[in-house]
């Protein structure tokens, strides 16, 4: 059996490391809160670390979004009282220094492999200090990531009764403009109140990026949207910042009923208006519902 195992592993360049395809970091303006977004290829490993990393003192939240795990962290460091099976791995520290974010991971046994080599070798990492790991060792790494900003682009009203679909156009533009500087993170369809002048389903879309070049990203996105929209009433708005919650009450109002342009003007200071057709009302409303899929899709007519 031992010879069979050896023969089976000869073709594997690194049989005990599962590198993350990409890790990105987003920081708030003051560097007090950091979101780490890990793109994974092993769902079992990702769910295991989400369960245990959530116990770390600096982790404010941990959730799965599509093929990623997201950790919102409080900047700082805290000792991890690791214990096999109960708390075998976690995030020990996070900090912002200029245009870089540093994140420290620590684990024991297989959790140490994940905390060390698996993350130090991830895509998006620009530097790392990494312990030797494997077996029963306690090991970890501190990785450095480019500091990025969250960019959420809301779009509504790109189609006509004869042709088009906003959700497909927005996704295809987001894929086309994504690059190393601007990573495409999420696409959310937001059900709005069915106003009389809707095309059919009355939904808007919000797409989210982690970017080191927000202005370039917005310019490329707007150029393709203007080129391909079929409507004269297209709206496009952009929120650049860690947390779009100041738009939440407005977004909820647009899901519950028809609102006026004055309602939109009251929150316009929180967004950059790029295209100001009638669809702008829905475009802004979609932004605060990014990645909140159940609430976004609910029809609020009661």
C-alpha angles and dihedrals in degrees: 000000000000091000090050091054091048092049091048093054098047091091094052114092093200110009097179101047127078106187120207110243091223141355121189132184129211122190133192117240094265095045091238098117126040130185117205114198115196120194107206138192098191109064094189092056092045093052092046094054093043089056094050102032089057088071092063113113094233095048109100095179140356124195143155119242114180109302093347140080117216126203122188107204136193109228112250140060135275133180115253116222093207119198127177114259093355102059108354100154142015151147110280102184148355132190143167122227115177108298095350136081121206123202125186121206128187133183146151129238111341088355088061091055089053092046093047123028098014092059100031089059095045124124113261094033111127096185140357145185107211135185126219107263142186140088110034097332124133104229143156148161141226111220129193122217134182110264108246137186126227112246118189117187119197121199134179138168107027099138139066132216087264104045149002139043124228097212094055095045093049093049093048092049091048091053092047096052097042116108140146091293095047117038116197106230111169149356120208127186111209122202111220131192107286100250118191094249096055121126093232119297100026100223132148128199136227122195121191130209137179104220144178089189109044095162094052091046094051092047094052093045093049092048093056093042092053090048097050108030115110096200133083089210101059117148125201125178132171132208115196111189146074099272128026094187093121085074095052100093090049091048091051090051091054090051091051101045150334114302133194133244087251089063089054093048090056091065100031092106089071095059142046110238111218103163117021106194121132088279090070090087091062095037092060092042092057096056101076092050095062110144092356090111102168094050092040093055097043117109106228105198099131 
